[in-house]
């Protein structure tokens, strides 16, 4: 399928931009579909529990969790609610600062993320890692890192 350049862009610019847009739309959708089918969890919720799994005490402040997972606080709140309803995450006041709310992974949540991780790794390998070389992945990181930094409002505000 041949695309005409988007208004204001050259053909090469249009192709590059649309490739990035498609990747940002289709990759998360693919991950969501496969994770739901195999583990009953969407990609964002998996990111939440996987991030908590890797934290000291398997807990972290909600604001930090939102930043790490790239979710706005409202999206994070909905995800934490879904995970709480499943018994995978609990909200607790931080014992060191009552103004801070922690998300804490429960034993059931830990078991769920361990089970989902094998499938997650298989999906990522199938989708990307087995299709690219180490050099191509390094090039992708180099290209995407400054784009991510410019797009992330928390990183922009630190400049």
Short mmCIF file of C-alpha atoms in Angstrom, two decimals:
data_model
loop_
_atom_site.label_atom_id
_atom_site.label_comp_id
_atom_site.label_asym_id
_atom_site.label_seq_id
_atom_site.Cartn_x
_atom_site.Cartn_y
_atom_site.Cartn_z
CA UNK A 1 0.00 0.00 0.00
CA UNK A 2 1.45 3.35 -1.06
CA UNK A 3 0.82 6.33 1.15
CA UNK A 4 0.87 9.92 0.07
CA UNK A 5 2.98 12.15 2.29
CA UNK A 6 1.11 13.75 5.15
CA UNK A 7 0.60 17.50 4.67
CA UNK A 8 3.68 19.35 5.84
CA UNK A 9 5.93 16.27 5.69
CA UNK A 10 8.17 14.76 3.04
CA UNK A 11 7.48 11.20 1.92
CA UNK A 12 10.37 9.93 4.04
CA UNK A 13 9.22 11.92 7.09
CA UNK A 14 5.67 10.64 6.69
CA UNK A 15 6.83 7.03 6.40
CA UNK A 16 9.06 7.35 9.48
CA UNK A 17 6.41 9.09 11.59
CA UNK A 18 3.62 6.70 10.58
CA UNK A 19 5.86 3.71 11.32
CA UNK A 20 6.44 5.01 14.85
CA UNK A 21 2.73 5.75 15.31
CA UNK A 22 1.76 2.26 14.13
CA UNK A 23 4.30 0.68 16.47
CA UNK A 24 2.97 2.67 19.41
CA UNK A 25 -0.58 1.62 18.56
CA UNK A 26 -0.16 -2.02 17.49
CA UNK A 27 2.51 -3.26 19.89
CA UNK A 28 0.53 -2.39 23.06
CA UNK A 29 -2.64 -3.80 21.48
CA UNK A 30 -0.82 -7.04 20.63
CA UNK A 31 0.57 -7.31 24.16
CA UNK A 32 -2.86 -6.59 25.68
CA UNK A 33 -4.57 -9.22 23.53
CA UNK A 34 -2.01 -11.95 24.21
CA UNK A 35 -1.65 -11.26 27.93
CA UNK A 36 -5.43 -11.17 28.41
CA UNK A 37 -5.80 -14.45 26.55
CA UNK A 38 -3.09 -16.25 28.50
CA UNK A 39 -2.91 -14.49 31.88
CA UNK A 40 -6.15 -12.52 32.20
CA UNK A 41 -4.29 -9.22 32.59
CA UNK A 42 -3.67 -6.28 30.27
CA UNK A 43 -0.24 -4.88 29.51
CA UNK A 44 -0.54 -1.80 31.74
CA UNK A 45 -1.67 -3.85 34.73
CA UNK A 46 1.16 -6.30 34.07
CA UNK A 47 3.59 -3.36 34.09
CA UNK A 48 2.19 -2.28 37.45
CA UNK A 49 2.57 -5.65 39.18
CA UNK A 50 5.93 -6.37 37.51
CA UNK A 51 7.25 -3.00 38.70
CA UNK A 52 6.01 -3.66 42.24
CA UNK A 53 7.56 -7.14 42.18
CA UNK A 54 10.98 -5.57 41.60
CA UNK A 55 10.77 -2.98 44.40
CA UNK A 56 12.13 -3.34 47.93
CA UNK A 57 9.24 -4.69 49.99
CA UNK A 58 7.28 -5.07 46.73
CA UNK A 59 5.78 -1.62 47.35
CA UNK A 60 6.20 1.93 46.11
CA UNK A 61 4.43 5.30 46.24
CA UNK A 62 1.62 5.65 43.71
CA UNK A 63 3.16 8.79 42.21
CA UNK A 64 6.46 6.96 41.61
CA UNK A 65 4.62 3.97 40.17
CA UNK A 66 2.78 6.27 37.75
CA UNK A 67 6.06 7.80 36.60
CA UNK A 68 7.84 4.48 36.12
CA UNK A 69 4.96 2.89 34.19
CA UNK A 70 4.18 5.99 32.13
CA UNK A 71 0.62 6.21 33.40
CA UNK A 72 -1.24 9.29 34.51
CA UNK A 73 -2.52 9.15 38.08
CA UNK A 74 -6.13 8.58 36.94
CA UNK A 75 -5.12 5.62 34.76
CA UNK A 76 -2.96 4.29 37.57
CA UNK A 77 -5.85 4.62 40.01
CA UNK A 78 -8.10 2.53 37.74
CA UNK A 79 -5.37 -0.08 37.30
CA UNK A 80 -4.72 -0.29 41.04
CA UNK A 81 -8.47 -0.61 41.64
CA UNK A 82 -8.69 -3.55 39.18
CA UNK A 83 -5.68 -5.22 40.76
CA UNK A 84 -7.04 -4.61 44.28
CA UNK A 85 -10.35 -6.21 43.32
CA UNK A 86 -8.40 -9.30 42.24
CA UNK A 87 -6.52 -9.31 45.53
CA UNK A 88 -3.19 -8.67 43.82
CA UNK A 89 -2.40 -5.19 45.19
CA UNK A 90 -3.21 -3.29 48.37
CA UNK A 91 -3.09 0.44 49.04
CA UNK A 92 -1.45 1.45 52.29
CA UNK A 93 -0.29 4.64 53.93
CA UNK A 94 3.48 4.97 53.92
CA UNK A 95 4.63 4.32 57.51
CA UNK A 96 7.29 7.03 57.06
CA UNK A 97 4.94 9.66 55.59
CA UNK A 98 1.18 9.39 56.07
CA UNK A 99 0.63 11.80 53.15
CA UNK A 100 2.01 9.17 50.76
CA UNK A 101 -0.03 6.19 49.55
CA UNK A 102 1.86 3.03 48.70
CA UNK A 103 0.82 0.30 46.31
CA UNK A 104 1.89 -3.05 47.73
CA UNK A 105 1.97 -6.37 45.90
CA UNK A 106 0.15 -9.15 47.78
CA UNK A 107 1.27 -12.80 47.79
CA UNK A 108 -1.51 -13.54 45.27
CA UNK A 109 -0.27 -10.68 43.10
CA UNK A 110 3.27 -11.97 43.33
CA UNK A 111 2.13 -15.42 42.18
CA UNK A 112 0.12 -13.88 39.34
CA UNK A 113 2.99 -11.77 38.05
CA UNK A 114 5.37 -14.74 38.20
CA UNK A 115 2.89 -16.77 36.12
CA UNK A 116 2.35 -13.92 33.62
CA UNK A 117 6.06 -13.18 33.23
CA UNK A 118 6.88 -16.34 31.30
CA UNK A 119 4.20 -15.49 28.74
CA UNK A 120 5.27 -11.84 28.66
CA UNK A 121 8.86 -12.84 27.89
CA UNK A 122 7.66 -15.23 25.16
CA UNK A 123 5.53 -12.51 23.56
CA UNK A 124 8.35 -9.94 23.59
CA UNK A 125 10.78 -12.48 22.14
CA UNK A 126 8.32 -13.44 19.38
CA UNK A 127 7.37 -9.88 18.57
CA UNK A 128 10.76 -8.20 18.67
CA UNK A 129 13.81 -9.81 20.23
CA UNK A 130 13.96 -12.86 17.96
CA UNK A 131 13.46 -10.62 14.92
CA UNK A 132 16.34 -8.21 15.64
CA UNK A 133 20.06 -8.29 16.27
CA UNK A 134 21.82 -6.86 19.30
CA UNK A 135 23.07 -4.00 17.12
CA UNK A 136 19.57 -3.22 15.82
CA UNK A 137 18.20 -3.15 19.37
CA UNK A 138 20.97 -0.78 20.46
CA UNK A 139 20.18 1.47 17.49
CA UNK A 140 16.49 1.42 18.41
CA UNK A 141 17.31 2.42 22.01
CA UNK A 142 19.54 5.25 20.79
CA UNK A 143 16.81 6.53 18.47
CA UNK A 144 13.90 6.24 20.89
CA UNK A 145 15.51 7.47 24.12
CA UNK A 146 15.52 11.19 23.21
CA UNK A 147 11.98 10.93 21.77
CA UNK A 148 10.77 9.41 25.04
CA UNK A 149 12.59 12.09 27.04
CA UNK A 150 10.93 14.88 25.02
CA UNK A 151 7.48 13.27 25.23
CA UNK A 152 7.53 12.48 28.97
CA UNK A 153 6.15 15.55 30.79
CA UNK A 154 7.97 14.61 34.00
CA UNK A 155 11.30 14.50 32.19
CA UNK A 156 10.55 17.75 30.30
CA UNK A 157 9.87 19.58 33.57
CA UNK A 158 13.31 18.61 34.93
CA UNK A 159 15.22 20.46 32.21
#
